[in-house]
Short mmCIF file of C-alpha atoms in Angstrom, two decimals:
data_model
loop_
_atom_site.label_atom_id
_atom_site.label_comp_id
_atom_site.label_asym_id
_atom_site.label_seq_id
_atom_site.Cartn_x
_atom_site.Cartn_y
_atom_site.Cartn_z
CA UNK A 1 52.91 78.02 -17.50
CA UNK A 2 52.63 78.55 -21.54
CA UNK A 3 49.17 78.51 -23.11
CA UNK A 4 49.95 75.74 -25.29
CA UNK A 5 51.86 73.86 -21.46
CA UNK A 6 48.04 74.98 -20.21
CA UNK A 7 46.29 73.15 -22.89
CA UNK A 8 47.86 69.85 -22.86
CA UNK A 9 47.60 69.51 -19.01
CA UNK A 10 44.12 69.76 -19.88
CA UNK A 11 44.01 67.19 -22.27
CA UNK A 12 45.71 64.73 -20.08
CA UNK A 13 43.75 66.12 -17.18
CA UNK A 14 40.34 65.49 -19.37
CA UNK A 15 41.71 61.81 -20.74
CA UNK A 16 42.14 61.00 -16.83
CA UNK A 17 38.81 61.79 -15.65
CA UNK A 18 37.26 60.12 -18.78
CA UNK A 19 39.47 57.23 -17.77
CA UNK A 20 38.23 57.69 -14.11
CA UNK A 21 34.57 57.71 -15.36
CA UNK A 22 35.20 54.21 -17.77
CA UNK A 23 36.57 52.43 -14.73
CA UNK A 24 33.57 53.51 -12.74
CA UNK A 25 31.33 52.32 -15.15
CA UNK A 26 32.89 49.56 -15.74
CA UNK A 27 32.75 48.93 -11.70
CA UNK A 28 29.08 49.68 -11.37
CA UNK A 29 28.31 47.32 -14.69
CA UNK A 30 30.11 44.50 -13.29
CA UNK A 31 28.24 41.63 -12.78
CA UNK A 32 26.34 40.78 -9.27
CA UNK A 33 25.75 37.50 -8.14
CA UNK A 34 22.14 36.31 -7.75
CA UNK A 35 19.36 33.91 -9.49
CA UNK A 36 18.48 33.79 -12.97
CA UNK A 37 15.02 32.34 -14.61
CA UNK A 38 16.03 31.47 -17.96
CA UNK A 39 12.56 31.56 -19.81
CA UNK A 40 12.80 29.22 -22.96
CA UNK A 41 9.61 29.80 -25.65
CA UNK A 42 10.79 27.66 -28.39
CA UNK A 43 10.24 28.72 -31.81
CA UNK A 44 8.97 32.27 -30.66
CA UNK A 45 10.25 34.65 -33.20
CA UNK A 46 9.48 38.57 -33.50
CA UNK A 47 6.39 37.80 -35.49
CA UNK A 48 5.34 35.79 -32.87
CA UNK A 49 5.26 38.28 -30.19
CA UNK A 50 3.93 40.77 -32.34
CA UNK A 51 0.97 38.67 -33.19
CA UNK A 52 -0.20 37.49 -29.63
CA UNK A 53 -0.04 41.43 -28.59
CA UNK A 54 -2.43 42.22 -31.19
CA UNK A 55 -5.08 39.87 -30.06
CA UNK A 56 -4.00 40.35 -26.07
CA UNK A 57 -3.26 43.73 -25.49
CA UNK A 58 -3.80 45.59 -28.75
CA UNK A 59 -1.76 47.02 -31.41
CA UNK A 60 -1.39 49.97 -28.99
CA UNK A 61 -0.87 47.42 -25.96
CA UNK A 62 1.61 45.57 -23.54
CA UNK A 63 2.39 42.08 -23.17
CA UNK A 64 4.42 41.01 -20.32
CA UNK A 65 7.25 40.46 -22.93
CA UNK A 66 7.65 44.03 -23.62
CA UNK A 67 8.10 44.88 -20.08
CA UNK A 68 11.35 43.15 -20.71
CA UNK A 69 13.19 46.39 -20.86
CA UNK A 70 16.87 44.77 -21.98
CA UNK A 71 16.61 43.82 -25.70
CA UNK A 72 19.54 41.87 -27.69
CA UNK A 73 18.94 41.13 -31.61
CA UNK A 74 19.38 37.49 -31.32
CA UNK A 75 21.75 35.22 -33.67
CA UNK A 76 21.32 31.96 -33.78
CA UNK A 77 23.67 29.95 -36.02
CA UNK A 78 25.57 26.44 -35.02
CA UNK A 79 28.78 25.10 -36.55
CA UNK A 80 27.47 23.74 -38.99
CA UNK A 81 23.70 24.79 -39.45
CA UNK A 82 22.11 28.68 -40.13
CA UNK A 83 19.72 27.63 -38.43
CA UNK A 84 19.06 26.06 -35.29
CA UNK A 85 17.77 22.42 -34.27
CA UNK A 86 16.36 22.53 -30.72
CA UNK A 87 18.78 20.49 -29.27
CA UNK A 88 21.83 22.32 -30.87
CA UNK A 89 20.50 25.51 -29.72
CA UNK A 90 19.61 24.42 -26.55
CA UNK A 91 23.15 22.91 -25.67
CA UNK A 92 24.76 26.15 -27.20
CA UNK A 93 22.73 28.37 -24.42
CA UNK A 94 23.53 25.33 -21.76
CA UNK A 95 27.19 25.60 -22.52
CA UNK A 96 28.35 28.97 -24.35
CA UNK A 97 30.03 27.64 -26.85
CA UNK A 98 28.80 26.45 -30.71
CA UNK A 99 27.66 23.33 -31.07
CA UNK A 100 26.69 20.74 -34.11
CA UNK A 101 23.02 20.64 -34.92
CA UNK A 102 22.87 17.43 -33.57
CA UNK A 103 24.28 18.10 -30.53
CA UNK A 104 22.66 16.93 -26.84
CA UNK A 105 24.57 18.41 -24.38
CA UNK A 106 27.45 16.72 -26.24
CA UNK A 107 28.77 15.52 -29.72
CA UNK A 108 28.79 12.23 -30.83
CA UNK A 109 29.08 9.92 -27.84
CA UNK A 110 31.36 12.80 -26.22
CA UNK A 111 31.36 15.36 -23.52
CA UNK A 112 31.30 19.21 -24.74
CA UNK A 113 33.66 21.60 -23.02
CA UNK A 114 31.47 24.56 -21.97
CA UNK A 115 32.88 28.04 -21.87
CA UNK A 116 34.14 27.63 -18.28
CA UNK A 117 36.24 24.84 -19.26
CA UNK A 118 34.25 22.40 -17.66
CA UNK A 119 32.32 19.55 -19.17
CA UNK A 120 28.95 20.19 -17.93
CA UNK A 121 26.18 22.76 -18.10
CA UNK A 122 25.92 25.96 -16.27
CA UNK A 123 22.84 24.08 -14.59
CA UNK A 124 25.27 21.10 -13.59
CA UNK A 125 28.13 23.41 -12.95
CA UNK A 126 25.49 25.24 -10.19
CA UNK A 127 24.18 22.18 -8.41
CA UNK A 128 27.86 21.05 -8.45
CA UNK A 129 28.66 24.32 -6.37
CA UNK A 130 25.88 24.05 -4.40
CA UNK A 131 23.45 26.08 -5.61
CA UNK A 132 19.84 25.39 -6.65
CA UNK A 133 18.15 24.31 -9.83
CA UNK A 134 15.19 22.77 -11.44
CA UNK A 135 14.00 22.67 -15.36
CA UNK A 136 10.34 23.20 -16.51
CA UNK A 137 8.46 21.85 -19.91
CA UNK A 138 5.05 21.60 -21.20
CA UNK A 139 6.78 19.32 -22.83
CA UNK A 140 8.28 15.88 -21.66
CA UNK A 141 10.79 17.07 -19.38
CA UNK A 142 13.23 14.66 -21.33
CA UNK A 143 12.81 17.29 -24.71
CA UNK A 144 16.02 18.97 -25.98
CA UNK A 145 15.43 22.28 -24.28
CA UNK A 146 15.57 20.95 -20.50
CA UNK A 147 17.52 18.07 -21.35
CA UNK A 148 20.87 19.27 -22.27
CA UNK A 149 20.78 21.39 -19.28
CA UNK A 150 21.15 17.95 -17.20
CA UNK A 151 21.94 15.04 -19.64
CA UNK A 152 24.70 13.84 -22.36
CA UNK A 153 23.58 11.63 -24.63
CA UNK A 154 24.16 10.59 -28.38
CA UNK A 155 20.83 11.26 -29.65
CA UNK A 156 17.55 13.48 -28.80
CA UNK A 157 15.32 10.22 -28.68
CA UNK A 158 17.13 8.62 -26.11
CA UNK A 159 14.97 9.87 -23.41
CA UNK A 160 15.00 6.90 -21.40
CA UNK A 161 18.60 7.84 -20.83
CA UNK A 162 18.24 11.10 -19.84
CA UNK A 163 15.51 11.12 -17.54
CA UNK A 164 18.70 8.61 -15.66
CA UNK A 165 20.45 11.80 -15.74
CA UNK A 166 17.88 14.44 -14.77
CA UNK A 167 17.11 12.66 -11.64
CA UNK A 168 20.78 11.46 -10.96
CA UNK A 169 21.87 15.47 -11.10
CA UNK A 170 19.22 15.97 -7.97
CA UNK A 171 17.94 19.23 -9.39
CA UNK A 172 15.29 20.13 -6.44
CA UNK A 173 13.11 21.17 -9.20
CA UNK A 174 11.44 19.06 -12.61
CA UNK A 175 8.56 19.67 -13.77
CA UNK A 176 6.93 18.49 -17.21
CA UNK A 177 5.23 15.73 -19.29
CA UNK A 178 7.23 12.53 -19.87
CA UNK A 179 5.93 10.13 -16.52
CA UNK A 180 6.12 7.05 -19.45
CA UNK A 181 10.49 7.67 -19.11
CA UNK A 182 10.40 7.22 -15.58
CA UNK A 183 8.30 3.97 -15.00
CA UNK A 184 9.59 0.27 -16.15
CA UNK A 185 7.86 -1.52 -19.03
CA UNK A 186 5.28 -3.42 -16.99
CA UNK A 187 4.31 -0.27 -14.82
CA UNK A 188 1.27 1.72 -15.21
CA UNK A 189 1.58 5.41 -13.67
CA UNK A 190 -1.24 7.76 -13.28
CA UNK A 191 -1.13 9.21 -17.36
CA UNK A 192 -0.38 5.78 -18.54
CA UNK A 193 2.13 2.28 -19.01
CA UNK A 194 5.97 2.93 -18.46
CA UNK A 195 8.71 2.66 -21.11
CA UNK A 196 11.60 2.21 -19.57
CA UNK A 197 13.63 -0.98 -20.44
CA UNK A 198 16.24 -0.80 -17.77
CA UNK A 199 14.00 -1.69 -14.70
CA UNK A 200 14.60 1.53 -12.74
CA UNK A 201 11.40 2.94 -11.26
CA UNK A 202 12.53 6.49 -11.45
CA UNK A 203 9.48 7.76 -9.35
CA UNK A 204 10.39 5.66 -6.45
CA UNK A 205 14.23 6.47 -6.86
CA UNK A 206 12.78 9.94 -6.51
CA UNK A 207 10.51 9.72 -3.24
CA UNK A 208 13.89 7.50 -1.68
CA UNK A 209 15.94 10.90 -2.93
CA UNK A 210 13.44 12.91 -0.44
CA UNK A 211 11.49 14.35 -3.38
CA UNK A 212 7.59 15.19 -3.41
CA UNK A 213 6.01 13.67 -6.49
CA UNK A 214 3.09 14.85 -8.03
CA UNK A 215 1.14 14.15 -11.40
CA UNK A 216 -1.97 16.63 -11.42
CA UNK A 217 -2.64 20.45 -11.22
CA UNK A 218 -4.58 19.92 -8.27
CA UNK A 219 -1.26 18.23 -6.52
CA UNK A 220 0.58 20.52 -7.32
CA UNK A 221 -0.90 23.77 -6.17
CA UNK A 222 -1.32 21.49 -2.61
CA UNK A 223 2.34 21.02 -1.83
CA UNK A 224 3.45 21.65 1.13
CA UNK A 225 5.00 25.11 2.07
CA UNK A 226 7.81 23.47 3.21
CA UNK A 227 8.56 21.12 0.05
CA UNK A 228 12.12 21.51 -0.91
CA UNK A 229 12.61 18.86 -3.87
CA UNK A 230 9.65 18.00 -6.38
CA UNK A 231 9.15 15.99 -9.24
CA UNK A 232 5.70 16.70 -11.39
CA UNK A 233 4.97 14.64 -14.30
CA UNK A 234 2.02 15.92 -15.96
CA UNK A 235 1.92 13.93 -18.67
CA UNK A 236 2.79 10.62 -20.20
CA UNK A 237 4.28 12.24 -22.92
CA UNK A 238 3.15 16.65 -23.64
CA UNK A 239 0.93 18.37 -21.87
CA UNK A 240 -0.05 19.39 -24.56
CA UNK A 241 -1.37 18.35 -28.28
CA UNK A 242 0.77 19.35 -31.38
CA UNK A 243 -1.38 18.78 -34.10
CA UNK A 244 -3.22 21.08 -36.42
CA UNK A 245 -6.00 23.19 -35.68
CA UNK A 246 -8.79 20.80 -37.84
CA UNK A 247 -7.34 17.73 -36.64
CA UNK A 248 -8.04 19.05 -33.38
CA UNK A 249 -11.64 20.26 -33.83
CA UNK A 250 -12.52 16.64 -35.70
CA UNK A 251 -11.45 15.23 -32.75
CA UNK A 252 -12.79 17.39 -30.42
CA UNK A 253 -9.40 17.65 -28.45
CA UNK A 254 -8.51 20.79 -26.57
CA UNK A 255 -4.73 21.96 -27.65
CA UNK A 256 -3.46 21.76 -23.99
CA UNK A 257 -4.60 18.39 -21.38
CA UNK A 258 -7.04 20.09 -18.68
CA UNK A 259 -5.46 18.35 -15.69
CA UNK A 260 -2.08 19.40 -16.20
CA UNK A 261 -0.98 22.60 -14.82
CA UNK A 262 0.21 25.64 -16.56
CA UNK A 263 3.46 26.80 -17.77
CA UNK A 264 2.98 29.98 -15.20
CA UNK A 265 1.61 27.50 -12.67
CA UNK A 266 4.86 25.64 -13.09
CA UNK A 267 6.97 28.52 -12.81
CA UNK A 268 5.04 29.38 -9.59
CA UNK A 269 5.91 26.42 -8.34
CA UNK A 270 9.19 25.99 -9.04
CA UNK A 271 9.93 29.35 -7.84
CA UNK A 272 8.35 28.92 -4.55
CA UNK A 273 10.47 25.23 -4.00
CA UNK A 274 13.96 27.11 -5.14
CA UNK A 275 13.27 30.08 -3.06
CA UNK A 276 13.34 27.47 0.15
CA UNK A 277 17.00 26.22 -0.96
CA UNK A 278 18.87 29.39 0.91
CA UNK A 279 20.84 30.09 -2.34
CA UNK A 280 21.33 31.24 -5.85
CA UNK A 281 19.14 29.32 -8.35
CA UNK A 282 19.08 28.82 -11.95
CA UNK A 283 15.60 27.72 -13.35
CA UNK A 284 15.14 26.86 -17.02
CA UNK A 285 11.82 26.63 -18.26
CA UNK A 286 10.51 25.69 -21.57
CA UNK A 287 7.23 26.31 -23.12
CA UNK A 288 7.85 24.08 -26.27
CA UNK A 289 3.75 23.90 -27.67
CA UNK A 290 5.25 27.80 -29.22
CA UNK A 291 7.28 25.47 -31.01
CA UNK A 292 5.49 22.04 -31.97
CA UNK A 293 1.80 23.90 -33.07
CA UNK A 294 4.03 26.57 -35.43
CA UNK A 295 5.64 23.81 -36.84
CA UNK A 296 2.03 21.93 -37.44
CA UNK A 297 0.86 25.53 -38.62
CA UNK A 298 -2.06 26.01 -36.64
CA UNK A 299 -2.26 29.41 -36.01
CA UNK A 300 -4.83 29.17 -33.25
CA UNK A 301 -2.94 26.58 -30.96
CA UNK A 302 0.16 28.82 -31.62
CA UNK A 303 -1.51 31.84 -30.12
CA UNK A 304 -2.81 30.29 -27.24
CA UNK A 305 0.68 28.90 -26.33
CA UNK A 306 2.21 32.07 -26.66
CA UNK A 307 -0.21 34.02 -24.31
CA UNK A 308 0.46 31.12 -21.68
CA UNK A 309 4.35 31.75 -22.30
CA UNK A 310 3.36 35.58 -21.60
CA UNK A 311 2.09 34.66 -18.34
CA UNK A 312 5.25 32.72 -17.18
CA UNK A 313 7.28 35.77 -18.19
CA UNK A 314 4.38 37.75 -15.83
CA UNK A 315 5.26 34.77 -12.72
CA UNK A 316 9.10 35.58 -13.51
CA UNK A 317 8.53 39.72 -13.77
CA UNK A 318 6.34 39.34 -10.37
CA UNK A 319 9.09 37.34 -8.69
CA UNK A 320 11.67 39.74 -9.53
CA UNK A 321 9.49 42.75 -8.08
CA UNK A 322 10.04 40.48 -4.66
CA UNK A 323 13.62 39.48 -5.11
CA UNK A 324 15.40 42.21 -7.23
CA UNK A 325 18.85 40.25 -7.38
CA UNK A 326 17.20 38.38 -10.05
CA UNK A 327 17.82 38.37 -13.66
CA UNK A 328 15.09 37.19 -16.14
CA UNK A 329 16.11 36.29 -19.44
CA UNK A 330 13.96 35.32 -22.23
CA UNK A 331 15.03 33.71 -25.48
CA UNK A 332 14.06 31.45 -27.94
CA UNK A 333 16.70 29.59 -30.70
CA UNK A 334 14.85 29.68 -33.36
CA UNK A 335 11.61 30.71 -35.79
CA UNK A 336 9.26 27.55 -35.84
CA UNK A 337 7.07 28.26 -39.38
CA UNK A 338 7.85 31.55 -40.14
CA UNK A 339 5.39 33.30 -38.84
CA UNK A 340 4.11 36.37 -40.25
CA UNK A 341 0.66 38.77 -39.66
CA UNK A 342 -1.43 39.30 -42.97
CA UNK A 343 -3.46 42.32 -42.25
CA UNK A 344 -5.47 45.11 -44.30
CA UNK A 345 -7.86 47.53 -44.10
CA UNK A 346 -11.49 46.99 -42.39
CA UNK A 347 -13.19 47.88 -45.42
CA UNK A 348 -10.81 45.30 -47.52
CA UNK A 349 -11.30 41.99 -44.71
CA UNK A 350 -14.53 42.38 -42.98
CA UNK A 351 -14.49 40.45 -40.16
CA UNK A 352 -17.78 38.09 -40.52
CA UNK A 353 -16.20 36.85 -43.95
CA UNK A 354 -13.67 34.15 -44.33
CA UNK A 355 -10.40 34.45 -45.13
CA UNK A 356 -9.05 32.75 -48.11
CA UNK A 357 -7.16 29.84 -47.74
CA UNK A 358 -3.81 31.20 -49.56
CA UNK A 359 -1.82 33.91 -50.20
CA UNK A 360 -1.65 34.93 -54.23
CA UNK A 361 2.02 33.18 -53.57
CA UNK A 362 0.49 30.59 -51.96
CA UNK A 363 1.66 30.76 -48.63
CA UNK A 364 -1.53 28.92 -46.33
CA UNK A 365 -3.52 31.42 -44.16
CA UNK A 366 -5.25 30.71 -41.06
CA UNK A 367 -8.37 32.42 -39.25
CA UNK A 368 -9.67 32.23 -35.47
CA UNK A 369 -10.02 28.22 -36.56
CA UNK A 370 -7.43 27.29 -39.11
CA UNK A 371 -7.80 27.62 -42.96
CA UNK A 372 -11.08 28.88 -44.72
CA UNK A 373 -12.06 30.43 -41.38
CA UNK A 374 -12.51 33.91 -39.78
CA UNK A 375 -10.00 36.74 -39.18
CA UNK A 376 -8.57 36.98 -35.80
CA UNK A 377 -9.63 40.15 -34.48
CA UNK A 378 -7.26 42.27 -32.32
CA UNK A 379 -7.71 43.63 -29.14
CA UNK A 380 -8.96 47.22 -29.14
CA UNK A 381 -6.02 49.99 -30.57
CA UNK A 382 -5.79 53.74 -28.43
CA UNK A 383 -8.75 54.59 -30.45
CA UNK A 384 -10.71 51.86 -29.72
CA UNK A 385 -10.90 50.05 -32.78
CA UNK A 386 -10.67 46.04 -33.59
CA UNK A 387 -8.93 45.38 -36.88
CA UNK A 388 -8.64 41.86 -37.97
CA UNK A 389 -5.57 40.04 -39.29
CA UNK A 390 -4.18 37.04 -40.35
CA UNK A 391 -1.87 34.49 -39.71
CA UNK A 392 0.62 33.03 -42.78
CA UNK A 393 2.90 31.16 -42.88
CA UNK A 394 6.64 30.04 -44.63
CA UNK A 395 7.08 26.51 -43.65
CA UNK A 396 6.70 23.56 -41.00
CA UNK A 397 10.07 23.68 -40.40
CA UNK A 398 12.00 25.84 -37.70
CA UNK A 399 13.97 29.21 -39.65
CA UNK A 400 16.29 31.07 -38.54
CA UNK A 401 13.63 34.17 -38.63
CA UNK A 402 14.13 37.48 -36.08
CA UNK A 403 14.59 36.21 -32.51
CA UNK A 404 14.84 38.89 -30.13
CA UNK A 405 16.34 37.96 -26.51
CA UNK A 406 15.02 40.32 -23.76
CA UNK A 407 15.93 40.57 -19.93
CA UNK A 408 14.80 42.39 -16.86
CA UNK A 409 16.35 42.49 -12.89
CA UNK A 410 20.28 41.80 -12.34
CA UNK A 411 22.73 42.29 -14.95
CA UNK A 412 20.33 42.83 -17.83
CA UNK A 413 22.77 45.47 -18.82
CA UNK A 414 24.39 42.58 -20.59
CA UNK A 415 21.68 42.27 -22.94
CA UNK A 416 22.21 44.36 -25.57
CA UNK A 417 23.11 44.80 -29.27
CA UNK A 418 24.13 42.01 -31.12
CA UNK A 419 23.42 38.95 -28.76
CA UNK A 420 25.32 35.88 -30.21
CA UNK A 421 22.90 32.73 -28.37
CA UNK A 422 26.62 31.65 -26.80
CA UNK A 423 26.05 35.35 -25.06
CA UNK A 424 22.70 33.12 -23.05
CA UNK A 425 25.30 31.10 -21.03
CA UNK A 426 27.52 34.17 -20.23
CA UNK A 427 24.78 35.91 -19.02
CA UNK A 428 24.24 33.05 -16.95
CA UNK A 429 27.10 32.05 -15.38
CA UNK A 430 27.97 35.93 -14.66
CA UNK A 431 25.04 36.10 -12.68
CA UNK A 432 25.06 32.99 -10.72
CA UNK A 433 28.90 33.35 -10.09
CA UNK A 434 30.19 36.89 -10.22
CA UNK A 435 32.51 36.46 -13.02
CA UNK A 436 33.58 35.41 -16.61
CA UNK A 437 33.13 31.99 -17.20
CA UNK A 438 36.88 30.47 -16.50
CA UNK A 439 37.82 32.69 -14.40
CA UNK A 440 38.16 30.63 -10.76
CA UNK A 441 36.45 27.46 -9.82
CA UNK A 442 32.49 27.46 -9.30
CA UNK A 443 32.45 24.15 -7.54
CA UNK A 444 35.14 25.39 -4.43
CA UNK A 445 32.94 26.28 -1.61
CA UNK A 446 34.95 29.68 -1.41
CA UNK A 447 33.62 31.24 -4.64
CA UNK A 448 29.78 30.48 -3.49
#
């Protein structure tokens, strides 16, 4: 054999195992089938994050979100909108595809094709093939983020409608605010008088349906151990308040109601009921006060929701430690108020003097209580100091600001690079079913 005869088997040689090695990559990166807890802090941009570490952990610190080790720059856009509407996003990550702004897990008074080809959800496409599922808010369970993940309807406000849906999908898991959407004008429930102008009495429909219903914290860390269907309604409408930080202190209102349970303790929960169900399982859970205090700009309210999102990413982390084909996936749709941290040196912003109430642009800046008050003061750094900061903001409205999705557990590979929010649902559906969306039929007991 010639030199040059030499060489180019060696080339071809060195293309085939290069080849060889793609294909095995390719095999071991293929997507496994298990559960996925789709963690939803709306309105939870980079800034954010950033901010709740520094008064949690420390600018040198770890939340539970940066254990997430998968990270995706997140983009956001819809059809026809830069930035996202809640609902719009929402139905985008519930069906992989763009949507209008003012899509609800549909257009207009139509059905939306998801990426699979199907006209439902990936949630509704999973209870359809017998798997498990259940949504989660701190919210009313009837909000944009859980609803489009089991409800069509025209319009956001038409909750009466869609808590019909919710309970007619028989996820074995809701959990949330909104009792006043499930109780008949005429009815008073345990938060307060039902709203419904139908006549159904969508807690009793429930109990028929074989579900446990509960409306405290204290019921719900008592189910059962062998509960396998629950509906918690924490709430007549949030669990929580969304209003500013001095309308809260006139008032003398805590941000979040004291009887409802947690978003972690909801997590728990649900976990614990979809764990029972023998399957796969697909929760989505919402912590929407990230959202609603951002967009009232208090700064204080905003923090505190954040480090309770932080410990339902902890419930979700701990539950994949248990159950490792899991994949956790965090990711919000947009950046409610454009967040940002104001910070400077010690000497510049002691921290026993208030801040003042505007930037020279003037942008509004909040303290430990809202505008005119103290720095926040971080958590100690490596070195053990505590620097104070600031919180300022762009706007009441949502932005499309630097959303970052993260994962952890079962095909978190996927999460990477540029991560389009259609790339939420692929992620998704890959996990629960194996395979690209479209390719077979989820609902045909032989692809389970």
């Amino acid at each position: 054999m010639s030199i040059r005869s030499g060489l180019a088997l060696g080339v071809l040689l060195g293309v085939a195992a290069l080849a060889g090695l793609a294909q095995a990559t390719n095999r071991a990166q293929a997507p496994a089938k298990g559960s996925v807890i789709f963690l939803h802090p709306d309105g939870a941009g980079l800034s954010h994050w950033n901010a709740v570490r520094l008064l949690v952990a420390g600018p040198d610190g770890d939340i539970n979100w940066d254990r997430l080790p998968a990270i995706g720059l997140y983009r956001g856009h819809l059809r026809n909108s830069l930035a996202a509407t809640s609902n719009g996003g929402g139905t985008v990550h519930a069906y992989g595809v763009k949507a209008l702004a003012s899509a609800v897990g549909g257009e207009g008074d139509g059905r939306l094709t998801a990426a699979s080809g199907r006209e439902v959800s990936v949630l509704r496409e999973a209870l359809d093939a017998g798997l498990a599922g259940g949504v989660v808010n701190t919210a009313s369970v009837t909000d944009a983020g859980t609803a489009v993940f089991l409800a069509t309807v025209e319009r956001r406000s038409m909750h009466q409608e869609i808590a019909a849906q919710m309970l007619d999908a028989r996820p074995q898991v809701v959990l949330g605010g909104g009792e006043q959407w499930f109780l008949p004008e005429g009815t008073s429930g345990l938060h307060g008088p039902g709203r419904r102008t139908d006549g159904r009495h969508l807690v009793e429909e429930a109990r028929s349906a074989g579900y446990a219903v509960v409306g405290t914290r204290a019921e719900l860390l008592a189910l059962p151990p062998t509960t396998t269907r629950v509906l918690g309604l924490f709430a007549s409408e949030d669990t929580f308040r969304s209003e500013n930080e001095e309308t809260l202190a006139d008032a003398g209102q805590p941000v979040y109601h004291p009887d409802a349970p947690s978003y972690a303790e909801m997590i728990r929960a649900a976990l614990d009921v979809l764990g029972r169900a023998g399957t796969r399982f697909l929760l989505v859970a919402e912590e929407e006060a990230t959202d609603n205090l951002a967009n009232s700009n208090n700064a204080p309210g905003t923090l505190e929701a954040l480090t309770r999102a932080d410990e339902g990413i902890g419930v979700a982390l701990d539950h994949l430690a248990r159950v490792p084909e899991t994949l956790v996936l965090t990711a919000a749709d947009s950046d409610a108020g454009g967040l940002e941290i104001l910070a400077a040196p010690l000497s510049s912003w002691p921290v026993d003097r208030p801040l003042p109430p505007n930037d020279r642009n003037g942008a509004p800046i909040d303290g430990r209580h809202g505008t005119g008050s103290l720095p926040f003061v971080s958590a100690p750094d490596a070195r053990g100091a505590r620097l104070p900061f600031a919180v300022v903001w762009a706007t009441l409205s949502d932005t499309a600001g630097g959303i970052v999705a993260r994962a952890a557990g079962l095909n978190s590979h996927m999460v990477q690079g540029t991560f389009d929010n259609t790339e939420v649902y692929r992620v998704i559906y890959q996990t629960l079913f194996g395979r690209a969306p479209g390719k077979g039929d989820p609902s045909s007991p032989a692809t389970r």
